[in-house]
Amino acid sequence: MTKIVVVGGGAGGMELLKKLSKLGRKGEAEITLVDVSDHHIWKPLLHELATGSLDEGLNAVDYRVHGSHNYYRFEQGAMAGLDRINRRVLLAPLYNEQGNEILPERALEYDYLVIGIGAVTNDFGVTGVKEHAYSLDLTSQAMKLRERIQQLFLQHAHGVADKDRFDMAIVGAGATGVEMAAEMHHMSETLRSYGYDLSDDLLNITLVEASDSVMPALDKGGLRQAVNDKLLEIGVDVRTETRVTEVTEQGLHTAEGEVIQADLVLWAAGVKAPEVLTTLGLENHRGNQLVIEANGRTTSDPRIFAFGDCAPTPQADGQWTPPRGQVARQMALLVGDNLIRLIKDDNAALKEYVYKDLGSFVNLSRFHTVGNMFSFLRGGLAVAGCPARFVYASLYRRHMLALHGPVKGTMLLALNGLQRIVRPQLKLW
Ligand SMILES: Cc1cc2nc3c(=O)[nH]c(=O)nc-3n(C[C@H](O)[C@H](O)[C@H](O)COP(=O)(O)OP(=O)(O)OC[C@H]3O[C@@H](n4cnc5c(N)ncnc54)[C@H](O)[C@@H]3O)c2cc1C
């Protein structure tokens, strides 16, 4: 039976597994998922997890359980190498938090390998980022950040903090940075409503961006201006054209010689693909990403496919697809289609991916949502407020429905909606 190994159960990987499940059900392929984590949380919601707006217990999908319903096996571990001659993917040993080895190094055989291990934060070599800044690539990082944020708010509520302001610096005004800034203000408000003794002006967020605007990757329908205006209204100190040269315990040091004080730094300045991709003997782009053809195949090996943030697709205009959820999803589904064709016929013609930008949404917590739909049409359609919030929320709903199917997916979403009514808005422990 054909062996398919999918590495990375993220935004794209999970939808690919659902698509391939029919091969598993019919006994046409043996499918294995490899991921460093043992559960999936949709990455665009990590900032909500970091503030407690999202309850991981309700939204996490356990790979083993999902696999048992969708005809794939799950193997936890980090892809650490490839033996392309013998078609084996190598997994690093798995350690617990105390550093004890739980599982040894392993090797999984494949006939087709699909790599969708996403992206990690790019520190651009800036000194001190690793030591003094948080990032939001994995659920575990979001949970660590949440713990620290909660500790700081608690100290302020008890009047035992070192100073009477909670200074947070966020580096990078893309989706992660601006959404996190708004979420933090929402969290502060909600904690006050829970009886935390926090002054209205306690939270001081500085959002630092090297380019000349927030949301630099978006240029449609006045989105940047709308986001910028709302952030200022909420009270976020937006600093564009400011380049950070060092992060220390005190905060950020800028190229202009300024020190921006921060008790907490979130680094969200850009992404690159994980380093491991440069060690596999496959062709890479500059940001560690794998070079693939428009059909998802790596240029180096026809048995290895890749998609999403770790492998942009070439487009007719010479551009590469951006690292976005919709691209990861569309490419993963296309790779799924192509694998299904190949399993039926080794020489099947493969489909090619053409990026159609369906739009972009920015959700500033309870304060505002703005977006642009059908961006592939000239100018697209600008939306704001409730309609934008509805469309934004439906992106996650669609992901849940894709993962669980219409019946179970609808029940889970209904349960989630109910839980949001009966449970506190913030998960504090
Ligand atoms: C806070 C935040 C907000 C965002 N908001 C938006 C948004 O509004 N709109 C948008 O389009 N995009 C947004 N994004 C980007 C979007 O989340 C990504 O583009 C999308 O998740 C990419 O999907 P993927 O499948 O390529 O990778 P991911 O979803 O990142 O999944 C990668 C998977 O690989 C696993 N993995 C990593 N390394 C290894 C390894 N060595 N071995 C095994 N497994 C590994 C990870 O655990 C993960 O499960 C946001 C991202 C963040 C962090």
Short mmCIF file of C-alpha atoms and ligand atoms in Angstrom, two decimals:
data_model
loop_
_atom_site.label_atom_id
_atom_site.label_comp_id
_atom_site.label_asym_id
_atom_site.label_seq_id
_atom_site.Cartn_x
_atom_site.Cartn_y
_atom_site.Cartn_z
CA MET A 1 0.00 0.00 0.00
CA THR A 2 1.28 3.52 -0.78
CA LYS A 3 2.74 5.22 2.28
CA ILE A 4 2.07 8.95 2.61
CA VAL A 5 3.74 10.89 5.42
CA VAL A 6 2.47 14.42 6.12
CA VAL A 7 4.79 16.52 8.29
CA GLY A 8 2.93 19.42 9.94
CA GLY A 9 -0.68 19.33 11.13
CA GLY A 10 -1.30 23.07 10.87
CA ALA A 11 -3.80 25.27 9.05
CA GLY A 12 -3.10 23.54 5.74
CA GLY A 13 -1.96 20.12 6.97
CA MET A 14 -5.18 19.33 8.81
CA GLU A 15 -7.32 20.07 5.76
CA LEU A 16 -5.00 17.95 3.63
CA LEU A 17 -5.39 15.00 6.04
CA LYS A 18 -9.16 15.33 5.89
CA LYS A 19 -8.97 15.23 2.10
CA LEU A 20 -6.68 12.18 2.11
CA SER A 21 -8.86 10.33 4.63
CA LYS A 22 -10.85 8.78 1.78
CA LEU A 23 -7.66 7.03 0.59
CA GLY A 24 -7.16 5.67 4.09
CA ARG A 25 -10.80 4.59 4.36
CA LYS A 26 -10.63 2.67 1.08
CA GLY A 27 -7.30 1.08 2.06
CA GLU A 28 -5.54 2.78 -0.87
CA ALA A 29 -2.92 4.49 1.24
CA GLU A 30 -1.38 4.32 4.69
CA ILE A 31 -1.25 7.88 6.00
CA THR A 32 0.87 9.14 8.89
CA LEU A 33 0.94 12.64 10.36
CA VAL A 34 4.07 13.91 12.12
CA ASP A 35 3.93 17.02 14.30
CA VAL A 36 6.00 18.39 17.17
CA SER A 37 2.85 19.08 19.13
CA ASP A 38 0.19 16.50 20.02
CA HIS A 39 -2.72 18.79 19.19
CA HIS A 40 -3.77 21.39 16.65
CA ILE A 41 -4.93 24.94 17.27
CA TRP A 42 -5.63 27.17 14.30
CA LYS A 43 -2.60 29.46 14.20
CA PRO A 44 -4.40 32.76 13.40
CA LEU A 45 -6.00 32.45 16.87
CA LEU A 46 -2.76 32.10 18.85
CA HIS A 47 -2.91 35.71 20.05
CA GLU A 48 -6.35 35.00 21.54
CA LEU A 49 -4.90 31.97 23.28
CA ALA A 50 -2.14 34.19 24.67
CA THR A 51 -4.65 36.52 26.33
CA GLY A 52 -7.10 33.84 27.43
CA SER A 53 -9.89 34.90 25.03
CA LEU A 54 -9.60 31.47 23.46
CA ASP A 55 -9.96 28.37 25.60
CA GLU A 56 -7.52 25.72 24.37
CA GLY A 57 -9.62 22.99 25.98
CA LEU A 58 -12.53 23.81 23.67
CA ASN A 59 -10.61 24.56 20.51
CA ALA A 60 -7.66 22.16 20.44
CA VAL A 61 -7.94 19.14 18.17
CA ASP A 62 -6.10 16.06 19.47
CA TYR A 63 -4.22 14.51 16.53
CA ARG A 64 -4.56 10.95 17.80
CA VAL A 65 -8.32 11.25 18.24
CA HIS A 66 -8.78 13.09 14.94
CA GLY A 67 -6.61 10.47 13.22
CA SER A 68 -8.66 7.62 14.62
CA HIS A 69 -11.76 9.11 12.93
CA ASN A 70 -9.99 10.10 9.73
CA TYR A 71 -7.87 7.07 8.86
CA TYR A 72 -4.40 8.35 9.67
CA ARG A 73 -1.83 7.47 12.30
CA PHE A 74 -0.10 10.12 14.38
CA GLU A 75 3.56 10.18 15.34
CA GLN A 76 4.69 12.98 17.65
CA GLY A 77 8.15 14.43 17.01
CA ALA A 78 10.11 17.03 15.07
CA MET A 79 11.28 16.24 11.58
CA ALA A 80 15.07 16.36 11.93
CA GLY A 81 16.33 14.96 8.63
CA LEU A 82 15.70 12.95 5.47
CA ASP A 83 17.15 9.80 3.98
CA ARG A 84 15.97 10.34 0.41
CA ILE A 85 17.69 7.27 -1.01
CA ASN A 86 15.74 4.93 1.27
CA ARG A 87 12.73 7.29 1.42
CA ARG A 88 12.73 7.72 5.17
CA VAL A 89 11.92 10.81 7.21
CA LEU A 90 13.89 11.06 10.45
CA LEU A 91 12.32 12.28 13.69
CA ALA A 92 14.30 13.75 16.59
CA PRO A 93 13.88 12.14 20.02
CA LEU A 94 10.94 13.47 22.04
CA TYR A 95 11.77 15.01 25.43
CA ASN A 96 9.49 16.09 28.28
CA GLU A 97 9.71 19.53 29.95
CA GLN A 98 12.34 18.23 32.40
CA GLY A 99 14.55 17.21 29.46
CA ASN A 100 14.04 13.46 29.89
CA GLU A 101 13.80 11.42 26.71
CA ILE A 102 10.30 10.01 26.20
CA LEU A 103 10.70 8.60 22.71
CA PRO A 104 13.97 7.86 20.87
CA GLU A 105 14.93 8.99 17.37
CA ARG A 106 12.69 7.33 14.79
CA ALA A 107 12.49 6.86 11.01
CA LEU A 108 9.27 6.62 8.98
CA GLU A 109 9.18 5.21 5.48
CA TYR A 110 7.31 7.05 2.74
CA ASP A 111 6.38 6.73 -0.90
CA TYR A 112 5.20 10.35 -0.87
CA LEU A 113 6.25 12.92 1.69
CA VAL A 114 4.39 16.20 2.19
CA ILE A 115 6.04 18.99 4.18
CA GLY A 116 3.88 21.74 5.68
CA ILE A 117 5.76 22.83 8.79
CA GLY A 118 4.79 26.51 8.54
CA ALA A 119 6.97 29.41 9.57
CA VAL A 120 8.74 30.66 12.66
CA THR A 121 9.42 34.18 13.85
CA ASN A 122 12.35 35.85 12.14
CA ASP A 123 14.53 37.81 14.55
CA PHE A 124 16.63 39.16 11.64
CA GLY A 125 19.71 38.60 13.81
CA VAL A 126 18.71 41.36 16.26
CA THR A 127 20.58 40.91 19.54
CA GLY A 128 18.52 39.90 22.57
CA VAL A 129 15.35 38.74 20.80
CA LYS A 130 15.82 35.08 21.76
CA GLU A 131 16.63 35.92 25.37
CA HIS A 132 14.18 38.73 26.09
CA ALA A 133 11.23 38.53 23.70
CA TYR A 134 8.26 36.22 23.37
CA SER A 135 7.03 34.98 20.01
CA LEU A 136 3.82 33.35 18.80
CA ASP A 137 4.66 30.36 16.61
CA LEU A 138 3.40 27.48 18.72
CA THR A 139 0.64 26.81 21.23
CA SER A 140 3.27 26.26 23.93
CA GLN A 141 4.69 29.78 23.32
CA ALA A 142 1.21 31.31 23.49
CA MET A 143 0.63 29.55 26.83
CA LYS A 144 3.95 30.81 28.25
CA LEU A 145 3.12 34.33 27.16
CA ARG A 146 -0.33 34.05 28.74
CA GLU A 147 1.19 32.99 32.05
CA ARG A 148 3.53 35.99 32.07
CA ILE A 149 0.80 38.47 31.08
CA GLN A 150 -1.46 37.16 33.83
CA GLN A 151 1.33 37.39 36.42
CA LEU A 152 2.02 41.01 35.48
CA PHE A 153 -1.66 42.00 35.61
CA LEU A 154 -1.99 40.26 38.99
CA GLN A 155 1.01 42.11 40.42
CA HIS A 156 -0.44 45.42 39.24
CA ALA A 157 -3.85 44.58 40.70
CA HIS A 158 -2.18 43.93 44.07
CA GLY A 159 -0.03 47.04 43.85
CA VAL A 160 3.21 45.04 44.11
CA ALA A 161 4.56 45.72 40.60
CA ASP A 162 7.86 47.61 40.32
CA LYS A 163 6.14 50.61 38.72
CA ASP A 164 2.62 51.91 38.18
CA ARG A 165 2.47 51.28 34.41
CA PHE A 166 2.38 47.99 32.50
CA ASP A 167 4.62 48.64 29.50
CA MET A 168 4.42 46.18 26.67
CA ALA A 169 6.27 46.52 23.37
CA ILE A 170 5.17 44.67 20.26
CA VAL A 171 7.62 44.61 17.39
CA GLY A 172 5.96 44.24 13.99
CA ALA A 173 2.63 45.78 13.00
CA GLY A 174 1.39 42.92 10.80
CA ALA A 175 -1.71 40.87 11.67
CA THR A 176 -0.13 39.27 14.76
CA GLY A 177 1.12 42.57 16.19
CA VAL A 178 -1.96 44.72 15.68
CA GLU A 179 -4.41 42.01 16.75
CA MET A 180 -2.39 41.28 19.89
CA ALA A 181 -2.26 44.99 20.81
CA ALA A 182 -6.06 45.20 20.65
CA GLU A 183 -6.49 41.88 22.51
CA MET A 184 -4.34 43.16 25.37
CA HIS A 185 -6.60 46.19 25.82
CA HIS A 186 -9.63 43.93 25.78
CA MET A 187 -8.00 41.71 28.40
CA SER A 188 -7.23 44.67 30.64
CA GLU A 189 -10.86 45.87 30.44
CA THR A 190 -12.24 42.40 31.14
CA LEU A 191 -9.96 41.89 34.14
CA ARG A 192 -11.25 45.19 35.57
CA SER A 193 -14.79 43.86 35.20
CA TYR A 194 -13.66 40.76 37.16
CA GLY A 195 -12.64 43.00 40.05
CA TYR A 196 -8.92 43.41 39.29
CA ASP A 197 -7.87 46.77 40.65
CA LEU A 198 -6.33 48.15 37.46
CA SER A 199 -6.41 51.81 36.42
CA ASP A 200 -7.78 52.77 32.99
CA ASP A 201 -4.39 53.99 31.86
CA LEU A 202 -2.31 51.14 33.33
CA LEU A 203 -1.59 49.45 30.02
CA ASN A 204 0.87 51.17 27.72
CA ILE A 205 1.41 49.32 24.48
CA THR A 206 4.01 50.50 22.01
CA LEU A 207 3.63 48.96 18.58
CA VAL A 208 6.87 49.33 16.64
CA GLU A 209 7.07 48.95 12.87
CA ALA A 210 10.12 49.44 10.66
CA SER A 211 8.13 50.37 7.52
CA ASP A 212 6.02 53.50 7.12
CA SER A 213 2.65 51.97 7.99
CA VAL A 214 0.82 49.37 10.06
CA MET A 215 -0.23 46.24 8.13
CA PRO A 216 2.49 46.87 5.51
CA ALA A 217 1.53 43.77 3.50
CA LEU A 218 -1.99 45.12 2.91
CA ASP A 219 -2.73 47.95 0.59
CA LYS A 220 -6.36 47.44 -0.32
CA GLY A 221 -9.40 49.58 0.44
CA GLY A 222 -7.94 51.89 3.06
CA LEU A 223 -7.37 48.97 5.45
CA ARG A 224 -4.12 50.34 6.78
CA GLN A 225 -5.61 53.70 7.64
CA ALA A 226 -8.67 52.14 9.30
CA VAL A 227 -6.47 49.88 11.45
CA ASN A 228 -4.11 52.70 12.34
CA ASP A 229 -6.96 55.03 13.37
CA LYS A 230 -8.61 52.41 15.56
CA LEU A 231 -5.34 51.49 17.28
CA LEU A 232 -4.76 55.15 18.15
CA GLU A 233 -8.31 55.42 19.46
CA ILE A 234 -7.82 52.36 21.70
CA GLY A 235 -4.69 54.02 23.07
CA VAL A 236 -1.92 52.07 21.35
CA ASP A 237 1.28 54.07 20.79
CA VAL A 238 2.01 53.32 17.11
CA ARG A 239 5.63 53.97 16.05
CA THR A 240 6.24 53.47 12.36
CA GLU A 241 9.62 53.91 10.65
CA THR A 242 11.28 52.75 13.85
CA ARG A 243 13.93 50.07 13.63
CA VAL A 244 14.79 47.99 16.66
CA THR A 245 18.51 47.25 17.03
CA GLU A 246 18.53 45.38 20.35
CA VAL A 247 16.18 43.91 22.92
CA THR A 248 17.29 43.93 26.55
CA GLU A 249 15.66 43.39 29.95
CA GLN A 250 14.73 47.09 29.90
CA GLY A 251 12.96 46.92 26.54
CA LEU A 252 13.77 47.99 22.99
CA HIS A 253 16.73 49.96 21.71
CA THR A 254 16.10 51.71 18.40
CA ALA A 255 18.38 52.82 15.56
CA GLU A 256 17.63 56.42 16.58
CA GLY A 257 19.13 55.77 20.03
CA GLU A 258 15.84 55.70 21.89
CA VAL A 259 15.07 53.15 24.61
CA ILE A 260 11.43 52.05 24.68
CA GLN A 261 10.77 50.70 28.18
CA ALA A 262 8.97 47.35 28.24
CA ASP A 263 8.15 44.82 30.95
CA LEU A 264 7.18 42.42 28.20
CA VAL A 265 8.23 42.24 24.55
CA LEU A 266 6.43 40.33 21.81
CA TRP A 267 8.50 39.90 18.66
CA ALA A 268 6.21 39.62 15.61
CA ALA A 269 8.39 41.33 13.04
CA GLY A 270 8.32 38.75 10.28
CA VAL A 271 8.61 35.07 9.55
CA LYS A 272 10.99 32.59 7.96
CA ALA A 273 10.71 28.87 7.40
CA PRO A 274 12.24 26.55 10.03
CA GLU A 275 16.00 26.01 9.80
CA VAL A 276 15.63 22.24 9.39
CA LEU A 277 14.48 22.77 5.79
CA THR A 278 18.00 23.83 4.83
CA THR A 279 19.42 20.48 6.00
CA LEU A 280 17.29 18.15 3.88
CA GLY A 281 19.20 18.38 0.61
CA LEU A 282 16.23 20.11 -1.09
CA GLU A 283 16.43 23.41 -2.96
CA ASN A 284 15.77 26.46 -0.74
CA HIS A 285 14.83 30.11 -1.13
CA ARG A 286 16.56 32.77 1.00
CA GLY A 287 14.15 32.53 3.95
CA ASN A 288 14.77 28.76 4.30
CA GLN A 289 11.58 28.03 2.34
CA LEU A 290 11.50 25.06 -0.02
CA VAL A 291 11.38 25.72 -3.74
CA ILE A 292 8.37 24.01 -5.30
CA GLU A 293 6.64 23.88 -8.65
CA ALA A 294 3.10 25.20 -9.08
CA ASN A 295 1.81 21.63 -8.58
CA GLY A 296 3.33 21.50 -5.08
CA ARG A 297 6.22 19.19 -5.94
CA THR A 298 9.64 20.20 -4.66
CA THR A 299 12.03 21.01 -7.48
CA SER A 300 14.55 18.56 -6.00
CA ASP A 301 12.45 15.43 -5.55
CA PRO A 302 9.20 14.41 -7.32
CA ARG A 303 8.23 12.25 -4.32
CA ILE A 304 8.32 15.21 -1.95
CA PHE A 305 5.62 17.87 -1.90
CA ALA A 306 5.36 21.01 0.21
CA PHE A 307 2.84 23.79 0.81
CA GLY A 308 1.98 26.81 2.94
CA ASP A 309 4.25 29.16 4.83
CA CYS A 310 7.29 26.92 4.33
CA ALA A 311 6.97 26.69 0.53
CA PRO A 312 5.57 29.59 -1.52
CA THR A 313 4.22 28.78 -4.98
CA PRO A 314 5.46 30.55 -8.10
CA GLN A 315 2.79 32.63 -9.82
CA ALA A 316 2.44 33.65 -13.46
CA ASP A 317 3.42 37.27 -12.71
CA GLY A 318 6.76 36.12 -11.27
CA GLN A 319 5.64 36.71 -7.68
CA TRP A 320 5.54 34.11 -4.89
CA THR A 321 2.48 33.43 -2.76
CA PRO A 322 2.50 35.18 0.64
CA PRO A 323 2.59 33.31 4.01
CA ARG A 324 -1.13 33.37 4.71
CA GLY A 325 -3.78 31.00 5.98
CA GLN A 326 -5.82 30.98 2.78
CA VAL A 327 -2.76 30.13 0.68
CA ALA A 328 -1.78 27.26 3.02
CA ARG A 329 -5.30 25.87 2.87
CA GLN A 330 -5.69 26.16 -0.92
CA MET A 331 -2.24 24.71 -1.62
CA ALA A 332 -2.71 21.85 0.83
CA LEU A 333 -5.99 20.89 -0.87
CA LEU A 334 -4.32 21.04 -4.27
CA VAL A 335 -1.48 18.80 -3.06
CA GLY A 336 -4.19 16.43 -1.76
CA ASP A 337 -5.84 16.36 -5.21
CA ASN A 338 -2.50 15.69 -6.86
CA LEU A 339 -1.63 12.83 -4.49
CA ILE A 340 -5.02 11.23 -5.12
CA ARG A 341 -4.32 11.43 -8.89
CA LEU A 342 -0.82 9.97 -8.47
CA ILE A 343 -2.06 7.05 -6.43
CA LYS A 344 -4.45 6.14 -9.22
CA ASP A 345 -1.85 6.70 -11.96
CA ASP A 346 1.89 7.30 -11.47
CA ASN A 347 1.99 9.41 -14.61
CA ALA A 348 -1.15 11.47 -14.01
CA ALA A 349 -1.12 15.11 -15.08
CA LEU A 350 -1.00 17.29 -11.96
CA LYS A 351 -3.07 20.40 -11.21
CA GLU A 352 -1.30 23.71 -10.80
CA TYR A 353 -2.02 26.27 -8.11
CA VAL A 354 -3.12 29.75 -9.07
CA TYR A 355 -3.40 32.15 -6.16
CA LYS A 356 -6.68 34.02 -5.95
CA ASP A 357 -6.59 36.54 -3.13
CA LEU A 358 -10.01 36.13 -1.52
CA GLY A 359 -9.41 38.96 0.93
CA SER A 360 -7.88 39.94 4.22
CA PHE A 361 -9.38 40.65 7.60
CA VAL A 362 -8.00 42.28 10.70
CA ASN A 363 -9.84 41.71 13.94
CA LEU A 364 -9.08 44.29 16.62
CA SER A 365 -10.75 42.25 19.36
CA ARG A 366 -14.09 43.71 20.47
CA PHE A 367 -13.12 47.15 19.17
CA HIS A 368 -13.40 46.75 15.42
CA THR A 369 -12.99 44.41 12.46
CA VAL A 370 -12.05 45.56 8.99
CA GLY A 371 -11.43 43.68 5.84
CA ASN A 372 -11.35 43.53 2.12
CA MET A 373 -13.19 40.79 0.24
CA PHE A 374 -12.57 39.44 -3.25
CA SER A 375 -9.26 41.26 -3.47
CA PHE A 376 -8.58 39.56 -6.81
CA LEU A 377 -11.18 41.94 -8.29
CA ARG A 378 -9.91 45.44 -8.87
CA GLY A 379 -9.90 47.18 -5.48
CA GLY A 380 -11.97 44.42 -3.86
CA LEU A 381 -14.86 45.16 -1.51
CA ALA A 382 -14.14 46.98 1.75
CA VAL A 383 -16.10 45.75 4.78
CA ALA A 384 -16.07 46.92 8.39
CA GLY A 385 -17.85 46.34 11.68
CA CYS A 386 -20.40 43.52 12.11
CA PRO A 387 -20.31 42.16 8.52
CA ALA A 388 -16.50 42.06 8.68
CA ARG A 389 -16.61 40.34 12.07
CA PHE A 390 -19.04 37.77 10.69
CA VAL A 391 -16.81 36.96 7.72
CA TYR A 392 -13.71 36.88 9.94
CA ALA A 393 -15.38 34.43 12.35
CA SER A 394 -16.61 32.30 9.47
CA LEU A 395 -13.02 31.62 8.37
CA TYR A 396 -12.46 29.69 11.60
CA ARG A 397 -15.88 28.07 11.32
CA ARG A 398 -15.02 26.86 7.84
CA HIS A 399 -11.76 25.40 9.15
CA MET A 400 -13.60 23.54 11.94
CA LEU A 401 -16.20 22.23 9.48
CA ALA A 402 -13.43 21.08 7.15
CA LEU A 403 -11.69 19.23 9.98
CA HIS A 404 -14.72 17.57 11.51
CA GLY A 405 -17.23 17.32 8.68
CA PRO A 406 -20.61 19.10 8.60
CA VAL A 407 -22.40 17.22 11.39
CA LYS A 408 -19.74 17.02 14.07
CA GLY A 409 -18.32 20.39 13.00
CA THR A 410 -21.69 22.13 13.42
CA MET A 411 -22.21 20.49 16.81
CA LEU A 412 -18.77 21.57 17.98
CA LEU A 413 -19.34 25.12 16.78
CA ALA A 414 -22.72 25.25 18.52
CA LEU A 415 -21.11 23.95 21.70
CA ASN A 416 -18.36 26.50 21.37
CA GLY A 417 -20.96 29.27 20.95
CA LEU A 418 -22.82 28.10 24.05
CA GLN A 419 -19.64 27.86 26.07
CA ARG A 420 -18.81 31.43 25.10
CA ILE A 421 -22.12 32.49 26.66
CA VAL A 422 -21.96 30.45 29.86
CA ARG A 423 -18.24 30.59 30.56
CA PRO A 424 -16.19 33.70 31.47
CA GLN A 425 -14.85 35.73 28.53
CA LEU A 426 -11.30 35.12 29.67
CA LYS A 427 -9.71 31.86 30.68
CA LEU A 428 -7.49 32.74 33.62
CA TRP A 429 -6.07 29.34 34.52
C1 LIG B 1 -1.20 35.37 15.72
C2 LIG B 1 -1.31 35.08 14.24
C3 LIG B 1 -2.34 35.66 13.49
C4 LIG B 1 -2.45 35.36 12.14
N1 LIG B 1 -3.47 35.93 11.44
C5 LIG B 1 -3.63 35.63 10.15
C6 LIG B 1 -4.70 36.19 9.41
O1 LIG B 1 -5.49 36.96 9.95
N2 LIG B 1 -4.84 35.83 8.09
C7 LIG B 1 -3.97 34.96 7.49
O2 LIG B 1 -4.15 34.63 6.30
N3 LIG B 1 -2.94 34.42 8.14
C8 LIG B 1 -2.73 34.75 9.47
N4 LIG B 1 -1.69 34.21 10.13
C9 LIG B 1 -0.75 33.32 9.38
C10 LIG B 1 -1.34 31.91 9.27
O3 LIG B 1 -1.57 31.42 10.57
C11 LIG B 1 -0.36 31.02 8.53
O4 LIG B 1 -0.17 31.55 7.24
C12 LIG B 1 -0.89 29.59 8.41
O5 LIG B 1 -1.09 29.02 9.69
C13 LIG B 1 0.14 28.72 7.64
O6 LIG B 1 -0.34 27.41 7.60
P1 LIG B 1 0.67 26.19 7.42
O7 LIG B 1 -0.16 24.96 7.35
O8 LIG B 1 1.63 26.48 6.35
O9 LIG B 1 1.53 26.18 8.79
P2 LIG B 1 1.09 26.19 10.30
O10 LIG B 1 -0.35 26.44 10.46
O11 LIG B 1 2.05 27.09 11.00
O12 LIG B 1 1.37 24.68 10.75
C14 LIG B 1 2.67 24.15 10.82
C15 LIG B 1 2.64 22.87 11.66
O13 LIG B 1 3.93 22.26 11.59
C16 LIG B 1 4.34 21.84 12.87
N5 LIG B 1 5.81 21.80 12.84
C17 LIG B 1 6.66 22.85 12.83
N6 LIG B 1 7.94 22.40 12.74
C18 LIG B 1 7.89 21.06 12.69
C19 LIG B 1 8.87 20.02 12.58
N7 LIG B 1 10.19 20.27 12.48
N8 LIG B 1 8.45 18.73 12.57
C20 LIG B 1 7.13 18.43 12.68
N9 LIG B 1 6.15 19.36 12.76
C21 LIG B 1 6.53 20.67 12.76
C22 LIG B 1 3.74 22.87 13.82
O14 LIG B 1 3.58 22.33 15.13
C23 LIG B 1 2.37 23.14 13.14
O15 LIG B 1 1.38 22.27 13.63
C24 LIG B 1 -1.53 34.49 11.50
C25 LIG B 1 -0.48 33.92 12.24
C26 LIG B 1 -0.36 34.22 13.59
C27 LIG B 1 0.77 33.59 14.39
#
